[in-house]
mmCIF file of C-alpha atoms and ligand atoms in Angstrom:
data_model
loop_
_atom_site.group_PDB
_atom_site.id
_atom_site.type_symbol
_atom_site.label_atom_id
_atom_site.label_comp_id
_atom_site.label_asym_id
_atom_site.label_seq_id
_atom_site.Cartn_x
_atom_site.Cartn_y
_atom_site.Cartn_z
ATOM 1 C CA MET A 6 6.376 14.875 -9.927
ATOM 2 C CA ASP A 7 5.066 12.134 -12.172
ATOM 3 C CA GLU A 8 1.999 13.906 -13.581
ATOM 4 C CA ARG A 9 0.646 10.779 -15.224
ATOM 5 C CA ILE A 10 0.510 8.840 -11.923
ATOM 6 C CA ALA A 11 -0.842 11.855 -10.020
ATOM 7 C CA GLU A 12 -3.608 12.163 -12.612
ATOM 8 C CA GLN A 13 -4.597 8.507 -12.160
ATOM 9 C CA TRP A 14 -5.027 9.033 -8.406
ATOM 10 C CA ASP A 15 -6.733 12.422 -8.798
ATOM 11 C CA THR A 16 -9.245 11.005 -11.286
ATOM 12 C CA ASN A 17 -9.976 7.985 -9.070
ATOM 13 C CA ALA A 18 -9.754 9.881 -5.747
ATOM 14 C CA GLU A 19 -13.444 9.880 -4.873
ATOM 15 C CA VAL A 20 -14.164 6.263 -5.777
ATOM 16 C CA PHE A 21 -10.948 5.226 -4.017
ATOM 17 C CA ALA A 22 -12.030 7.062 -0.841
ATOM 18 C CA ASN A 23 -15.447 5.351 -1.087
ATOM 19 C CA LEU A 24 -13.768 1.964 -1.366
ATOM 20 C CA ILE A 25 -11.579 2.642 1.692
ATOM 21 C CA ASP A 26 -14.679 3.909 3.528
ATOM 22 C CA GLY A 27 -12.769 5.354 6.487
ATOM 23 C CA THR A 28 -11.269 2.099 7.795
ATOM 24 C CA GLY A 29 -9.969 0.177 4.780
ATOM 25 C CA THR A 30 -11.346 -2.749 2.776
ATOM 26 C CA PRO A 31 -11.950 -6.174 4.392
ATOM 27 C CA HIS A 32 -8.544 -7.262 3.016
ATOM 28 C CA HIS A 33 -6.934 -4.341 4.848
ATOM 29 C CA ARG A 34 -8.875 -4.782 8.081
ATOM 30 C CA GLU A 35 -8.673 -8.547 8.346
ATOM 31 C CA ILE A 36 -5.242 -9.262 6.873
ATOM 32 C CA LEU A 37 -2.892 -6.321 6.428
ATOM 33 C CA ASN A 38 -3.587 -3.733 9.110
ATOM 34 C CA PRO A 39 -3.128 -6.005 12.164
ATOM 35 C CA CYS A 40 0.303 -6.984 10.794
ATOM 36 C CA VAL A 41 1.361 -3.374 10.114
ATOM 37 C CA ASP A 42 0.181 -2.415 13.593
ATOM 38 C CA CYS A 43 2.260 -5.140 15.170
ATOM 39 C CA LEU A 44 5.400 -4.208 13.200
ATOM 40 C CA LEU A 45 5.108 -0.490 14.009
ATOM 41 C CA GLY A 46 4.725 -1.238 17.733
ATOM 42 C CA ASP A 47 3.998 1.531 20.204
ATOM 43 C CA VAL A 48 3.693 4.769 18.222
ATOM 44 C CA ASN A 49 2.766 7.007 21.145
ATOM 45 C CA GLY A 50 4.770 10.240 21.089
ATOM 46 C CA LYS A 51 6.680 9.201 17.961
ATOM 47 C CA LYS A 52 6.984 11.252 14.782
ATOM 48 C CA LEU A 53 5.476 9.200 11.948
ATOM 49 C CA LEU A 54 5.560 9.933 8.231
ATOM 50 C CA ASP A 55 2.655 8.320 6.343
ATOM 51 C CA ALA A 56 4.262 8.259 2.886
ATOM 52 C CA GLY A 57 1.575 8.037 0.196
ATOM 53 C CA CYS A 58 -1.195 8.513 2.750
ATOM 54 C CA GLY A 59 -4.109 8.243 0.273
ATOM 55 C CA GLU A 60 -7.370 9.439 1.839
ATOM 56 C CA GLY A 61 -5.643 9.389 5.227
ATOM 57 C CA TYR A 62 -7.299 6.660 7.280
ATOM 58 C CA LEU A 63 -3.996 5.308 8.606
ATOM 59 C CA SER A 64 -2.741 8.821 9.390
ATOM 60 C CA ARG A 65 -5.874 9.371 11.476
ATOM 61 C CA TYR A 66 -5.614 5.953 13.105
ATOM 62 C CA TYR A 67 -1.993 6.464 14.210
ATOM 63 C CA ALA A 68 -2.645 10.049 15.313
ATOM 64 C CA HIS A 69 -5.401 8.667 17.569
ATOM 65 C CA LYS A 70 -2.820 6.257 18.981
ATOM 66 C CA GLY A 71 -0.637 9.212 20.005
ATOM 67 C CA ALA A 72 1.782 9.559 17.069
ATOM 68 C CA VAL A 73 2.662 12.963 15.639
ATOM 69 C CA VAL A 74 1.722 12.284 12.031
ATOM 70 C CA THR A 75 2.638 13.911 8.738
ATOM 71 C CA GLY A 76 0.774 12.576 5.708
ATOM 72 C CA VAL A 77 2.235 13.130 2.232
ATOM 73 C CA ASP A 78 0.574 12.213 -1.035
ATOM 74 C CA MET A 79 1.070 13.315 -4.641
ATOM 75 C CA SER A 80 -2.679 13.501 -5.297
ATOM 76 C CA ARG A 81 -4.060 16.971 -4.546
ATOM 77 C CA LYS A 82 -7.600 15.525 -4.575
ATOM 78 C CA LEU A 83 -6.747 12.860 -1.979
ATOM 79 C CA ILE A 84 -5.040 15.430 0.250
ATOM 80 C CA ASP A 85 -8.199 17.587 -0.014
ATOM 81 C CA ILE A 86 -10.227 14.577 1.181
ATOM 82 C CA CYS A 87 -7.737 14.022 4.047
ATOM 83 C CA MET A 88 -8.141 17.623 5.134
ATOM 84 C CA LYS A 89 -11.935 17.433 5.044
ATOM 85 C CA THR A 90 -12.030 14.298 7.186
ATOM 86 C CA THR A 91 -9.353 15.205 9.763
ATOM 87 C CA ALA A 92 -9.184 18.002 12.297
ATOM 88 C CA GLN A 93 -6.215 20.198 11.361
ATOM 89 C CA GLU A 94 -4.460 19.762 14.690
ATOM 90 C CA GLU A 95 -4.571 15.952 14.384
ATOM 91 C CA VAL A 96 -2.410 15.374 11.294
ATOM 92 C CA SER A 97 -0.383 17.668 9.072
ATOM 93 C CA TYR A 98 -0.939 16.844 5.427
ATOM 94 C CA ARG A 99 0.800 18.038 2.323
ATOM 95 C CA VAL A 100 0.909 17.353 -1.379
ATOM 96 C CA GLY A 101 4.305 15.947 -2.275
ATOM 97 C CA ASN A 102 6.269 13.293 -4.075
ATOM 98 C CA ILE A 103 7.781 10.640 -1.812
ATOM 99 C CA CYS A 104 10.624 10.255 -4.315
ATOM 100 C CA ASN A 105 11.809 13.771 -3.438
ATOM 101 C CA LEU A 106 10.928 14.862 0.103
ATOM 102 C CA HIS A 107 12.947 18.106 -0.138
ATOM 103 C CA PHE A 108 10.496 19.814 2.269
ATOM 104 C CA ILE A 109 11.494 17.440 5.108
ATOM 105 C CA SER A 110 14.822 17.764 6.965
ATOM 106 C CA ASP A 111 17.246 14.928 7.646
ATOM 107 C CA SER A 112 16.517 12.610 10.612
ATOM 108 C CA GLU A 113 13.138 14.240 11.311
ATOM 109 C CA PHE A 114 11.094 11.053 11.830
ATOM 110 C CA ASP A 115 11.123 8.029 14.150
ATOM 111 C CA LEU A 116 8.856 5.997 11.873
ATOM 112 C CA VAL A 117 7.990 5.878 8.182
ATOM 113 C CA LEU A 118 4.907 3.960 7.077
ATOM 114 C CA CYS A 119 4.485 3.364 3.355
ATOM 115 C CA ASN A 120 1.371 1.239 3.009
ATOM 116 C CA LEU A 121 0.626 -0.220 -0.434
ATOM 117 C CA VAL A 122 2.434 2.564 -2.292
ATOM 118 C CA LEU A 123 5.810 1.316 -3.550
ATOM 119 C CA LEU A 124 4.104 -1.022 -6.043
ATOM 120 C CA ASN A 125 2.507 2.078 -7.605
ATOM 121 C CA ILE A 126 5.682 4.089 -8.154
ATOM 122 C CA ALA A 127 8.483 3.948 -10.694
ATOM 123 C CA CYS A 128 11.099 5.521 -8.402
ATOM 124 C CA LEU A 129 11.660 2.773 -5.826
ATOM 125 C CA GLN A 130 15.329 3.524 -5.160
ATOM 126 C CA GLU A 131 14.750 7.266 -4.771
ATOM 127 C CA SER A 132 11.853 6.828 -2.348
ATOM 128 C CA LEU A 133 13.807 4.411 -0.122
ATOM 129 C CA SER A 134 16.803 6.814 -0.143
ATOM 130 C CA GLU A 135 14.489 9.601 0.951
ATOM 131 C CA PHE A 136 12.961 7.450 3.727
ATOM 132 C CA SER A 137 16.490 6.662 4.910
ATOM 133 C CA ARG A 138 17.415 10.351 4.915
ATOM 134 C CA VAL A 139 14.333 11.577 6.827
ATOM 135 C CA LEU A 140 14.542 8.801 9.479
ATOM 136 C CA ARG A 141 16.793 9.224 12.499
ATOM 137 C CA PRO A 142 19.442 6.504 12.940
ATOM 138 C CA GLY A 143 17.632 3.524 14.468
ATOM 139 C CA GLY A 144 14.337 4.756 12.989
ATOM 140 C CA ILE A 145 11.938 2.217 11.532
ATOM 141 C CA LEU A 146 10.427 1.852 8.063
ATOM 142 C CA VAL A 147 7.388 -0.385 7.579
ATOM 143 C CA PHE A 148 6.165 -0.845 4.040
ATOM 144 C CA SER A 149 3.656 -3.205 2.486
ATOM 145 C CA LEU A 150 2.999 -4.545 -0.989
ATOM 146 C CA VAL A 151 0.588 -6.813 -2.741
ATOM 147 C CA HIS A 152 2.745 -9.943 -2.634
ATOM 148 C CA PRO A 153 5.021 -9.772 -5.726
ATOM 149 C CA ALA A 154 5.047 -13.560 -6.215
ATOM 150 C CA PHE A 155 1.228 -13.804 -6.299
ATOM 151 C CA ASN A 156 0.460 -10.370 -7.627
ATOM 152 C CA VAL A 157 -3.030 -10.027 -9.045
ATOM 153 C CA TYR A 158 -2.074 -6.524 -10.254
ATOM 154 C CA GLY A 159 0.913 -7.909 -12.167
ATOM 155 C CA PRO A 160 1.737 -11.093 -14.025
ATOM 156 C CA GLY A 161 -0.331 -13.536 -11.917
ATOM 157 C CA SER A 162 -4.021 -14.386 -11.606
ATOM 158 C CA TRP A 163 -6.388 -16.972 -10.143
ATOM 159 C CA GLU A 164 -8.007 -19.615 -12.288
ATOM 160 C CA MET A 165 -11.545 -19.095 -11.065
ATOM 161 C CA GLY A 166 -14.251 -21.627 -10.326
ATOM 162 C CA GLU A 167 -17.960 -21.190 -9.574
ATOM 163 C CA LYS A 168 -19.381 -18.414 -7.427
ATOM 164 C CA ASP A 169 -19.867 -19.560 -3.832
ATOM 165 C CA PRO A 170 -23.463 -18.609 -2.884
ATOM 166 C CA LYS A 171 -22.470 -18.110 0.771
ATOM 167 C CA THR A 172 -19.494 -15.794 0.289
ATOM 168 C CA ARG A 173 -20.671 -14.423 -3.102
ATOM 169 C CA ARG A 174 -17.075 -14.815 -4.226
ATOM 170 C CA ARG A 175 -15.794 -17.069 -6.986
ATOM 171 C CA ALA A 176 -13.787 -20.027 -5.758
ATOM 172 C CA GLY A 177 -10.094 -20.067 -6.661
ATOM 173 C CA LYS A 178 -8.990 -23.285 -8.397
ATOM 174 C CA TYR A 179 -5.276 -22.448 -8.402
ATOM 175 C CA PHE A 180 -3.007 -19.435 -8.859
ATOM 176 C CA LYS A 181 -1.200 -19.012 -12.174
ATOM 177 C CA VAL A 182 2.253 -17.397 -12.000
ATOM 178 C CA ASP A 183 4.352 -16.519 -15.010
ATOM 179 C CA ARG A 184 6.899 -13.875 -16.063
ATOM 180 C CA TYR A 185 7.883 -13.274 -12.427
ATOM 181 C CA PHE A 186 11.299 -11.954 -13.494
ATOM 182 C CA ASP A 187 9.888 -9.395 -15.978
ATOM 183 C CA GLU A 188 9.923 -6.156 -14.022
ATOM 184 C CA LYS A 189 7.520 -3.837 -15.774
ATOM 185 C CA GLU A 190 4.479 -1.621 -15.490
ATOM 186 C CA TYR A 191 0.973 -3.084 -15.673
ATOM 187 C CA LEU A 192 -2.135 -0.940 -16.117
ATOM 188 C CA ARG A 193 -5.126 -2.268 -14.191
ATOM 189 C CA TYR A 194 -8.640 -1.124 -13.340
ATOM 190 C CA TRP A 195 -9.822 -1.410 -9.763
ATOM 191 C CA ARG A 196 -13.470 -2.076 -9.012
ATOM 192 C CA SER A 197 -15.763 -0.529 -6.456
ATOM 193 C CA ARG A 198 -17.506 -2.690 -3.838
ATOM 194 C CA LYS A 199 -20.438 -2.881 -6.264
ATOM 195 C CA GLY A 200 -18.137 -4.230 -8.961
ATOM 196 C CA GLU A 201 -18.065 -1.045 -11.074
ATOM 197 C CA LYS A 202 -14.817 -0.161 -12.836
ATOM 198 C CA PHE A 203 -12.885 2.881 -11.544
ATOM 199 C CA PRO A 204 -12.832 5.726 -14.105
ATOM 200 C CA LYS A 205 -9.103 5.339 -14.850
ATOM 201 C CA GLN A 206 -6.550 2.532 -14.774
ATOM 202 C CA PHE A 207 -3.770 2.565 -12.171
ATOM 203 C CA SER A 208 -0.093 1.855 -12.855
ATOM 204 C CA PHE A 209 1.375 -1.094 -10.971
ATOM 205 C CA TYR A 210 5.128 -1.749 -11.116
ATOM 206 C CA HIS A 211 5.891 -5.425 -10.742
ATOM 207 C CA ARG A 212 9.277 -6.181 -9.134
ATOM 208 C CA THR A 213 10.832 -9.302 -7.660
ATOM 209 C CA ILE A 214 11.198 -9.683 -3.909
ATOM 210 C CA SER A 215 14.997 -9.588 -4.248
ATOM 211 C CA THR A 216 14.754 -6.187 -5.961
ATOM 212 C CA TYR A 217 12.956 -4.800 -2.902
ATOM 213 C CA VAL A 218 15.401 -6.362 -0.417
ATOM 214 C CA ASN A 219 18.466 -5.217 -2.367
ATOM 215 C CA ALA A 220 17.051 -1.688 -2.728
ATOM 216 C CA LEU A 221 16.563 -1.568 1.051
ATOM 217 C CA VAL A 222 20.101 -2.726 1.753
ATOM 218 C CA SER A 223 21.617 -0.263 -0.734
ATOM 219 C CA THR A 224 19.796 2.699 0.848
ATOM 220 C CA GLY A 225 21.105 2.170 4.393
ATOM 221 C CA PHE A 226 18.505 -0.153 5.920
ATOM 222 C CA SER A 227 18.785 -3.509 7.576
ATOM 223 C CA LEU A 228 15.854 -5.876 7.319
ATOM 224 C CA VAL A 229 14.289 -6.598 10.714
ATOM 225 C CA SER A 230 11.260 -8.660 9.733
ATOM 226 C CA LEU A 231 9.410 -9.921 6.665
ATOM 227 C CA LYS A 232 5.762 -10.981 7.028
ATOM 228 C CA GLU A 233 3.203 -12.711 4.823
ATOM 229 C CA PRO A 234 0.126 -12.017 6.940
ATOM 230 C CA ARG A 235 -2.816 -14.424 7.021
ATOM 231 C CA PRO A 236 -6.440 -13.493 7.694
ATOM 232 C CA VAL A 237 -6.974 -12.921 11.404
ATOM 233 C CA SER A 238 -10.515 -14.373 11.339
ATOM 234 C CA ASP A 239 -11.916 -17.634 9.976
ATOM 235 C CA ASN A 240 -14.142 -15.682 7.553
ATOM 236 C CA ALA A 241 -14.977 -18.060 4.668
ATOM 237 C CA PHE A 242 -14.627 -15.130 2.241
ATOM 238 C CA PHE A 243 -10.819 -15.403 2.590
ATOM 239 C CA ASP A 244 -10.403 -18.989 1.416
ATOM 240 C CA ARG A 245 -7.978 -17.869 -1.320
ATOM 241 C CA GLU A 246 -5.958 -15.671 1.055
ATOM 242 C CA ARG A 247 -5.534 -18.584 3.476
ATOM 243 C CA ARG A 248 -3.923 -20.628 0.701
ATOM 244 C CA ILE A 249 -1.593 -18.012 -0.802
ATOM 245 C CA PRO A 250 -0.391 -14.763 0.809
ATOM 246 C CA PHE A 251 -2.023 -11.632 -0.564
ATOM 247 C CA PHE A 252 0.362 -9.129 1.070
ATOM 248 C CA LEU A 253 4.075 -8.891 1.842
ATOM 249 C CA VAL A 254 5.186 -6.562 4.650
ATOM 250 C CA PHE A 255 8.732 -5.344 5.408
ATOM 251 C CA LYS A 256 10.121 -3.868 8.600
ATOM 252 C CA ALA A 257 13.564 -2.300 8.258
ATOM 253 C CA GLU A 258 15.809 -0.240 10.504
ATOM 254 C CA LYS A 259 17.883 2.712 9.401
ATOM 255 C CA THR A 260 21.458 1.754 10.283
HETATM 256 C C1 LIG B 301 -2.937 2.185 -2.913
HETATM 257 S S1 LIG B 301 -2.899 3.856 -2.386
HETATM 258 C C2 LIG B 301 -2.476 3.625 -0.676
HETATM 259 C C3 LIG B 301 -2.910 4.789 0.173
HETATM 260 C C4 LIG B 301 -2.721 4.588 1.680
HETATM 261 N N1 LIG B 301 -1.329 4.403 2.023
HETATM 262 C C5 LIG B 301 -3.567 3.447 2.162
HETATM 263 O O1 LIG B 301 -3.013 2.469 2.673
HETATM 264 O O2 LIG B 301 -4.803 3.556 2.031
HETATM 265 C C6 LIG B 301 -1.392 4.502 -3.107
HETATM 266 C C7 LIG B 301 -1.191 5.979 -2.809
HETATM 267 O O3 LIG B 301 0.130 6.362 -3.203
HETATM 268 C C8 LIG B 301 0.064 7.677 -3.735
HETATM 269 N N2 LIG B 301 1.277 7.872 -4.546
HETATM 270 C C9 LIG B 301 1.638 7.200 -5.669
HETATM 271 N N3 LIG B 301 2.845 7.626 -6.084
HETATM 272 C C10 LIG B 301 3.251 8.589 -5.203
HETATM 273 C C11 LIG B 301 4.407 9.410 -5.103
HETATM 274 N N4 LIG B 301 5.425 9.317 -5.982
HETATM 275 N N5 LIG B 301 4.492 10.288 -4.085
HETATM 276 C C12 LIG B 301 3.477 10.402 -3.190
HETATM 277 N N6 LIG B 301 2.349 9.645 -3.236
HETATM 278 C C13 LIG B 301 2.240 8.751 -4.226
HETATM 279 C C14 LIG B 301 -1.231 7.700 -4.502
HETATM 280 O O4 LIG B 301 -1.692 9.005 -4.737
HETATM 281 C C15 LIG B 301 -2.141 6.908 -3.543
HETATM 282 O O5 LIG B 301 -2.761 7.739 -2.607
#
């Protein structure tokens, strides 16, 4: 297991769980989650692996929708939080590395969800190979990223204007993109809802969109759908996210 990455998530586990606050951030709730929900479809009675489950809110959500959920995360501290907030019979959690799921047999799952995780790991190819192995033929993988072309945790950033007194958010003048083809690790601090820095920086691995698509194809998947979800409400807070996609979401089928 990559101890360095696990340590980042362990150190930040509590502040991360506070940020997620049981249902996700506004970006998750109003942009990403409705799209993921739609791509996963009816989960009732299906075996779902939540790969890189974090503090577990999506594991709980899909268990409540009738899926039989296993949540795996490399952070012991986040799995402890999952276990505290979920009744044991609802979801089975374990500490593990999604790049080597040796504790899961072949073809065990109908669905794999990997929400906002692959941009945080170095072993993209290995994780997709493992998802392919643990899915039954015809099984579905849904994974999401911060959009690699407009990645605020990578080479891009907004040129900011004044703070809007209504939304309390700074206006975006335009988005600056450079070094898109340089695939490399960026270290970035996240901030709490109050704007305080997390204790430790996270690793983000910037990759091009073609790298993700080609990795999928080479690990036995066919691409079913690619989405750049827009905000579902007309909330003025999301002016920037209505101009440029914040997330990119893949649905692929194991062939
Ligand atoms: C941005 S969080 C997303 C958590 C959750 N999927 C969600 O949507 O809230 C990324 C998660 O991936 C986990 N992670 C990173 N690398 C991993 C790996 N190689 N194996 C398992 N989990 C990993 C981290 O511990 C963290 O919980």
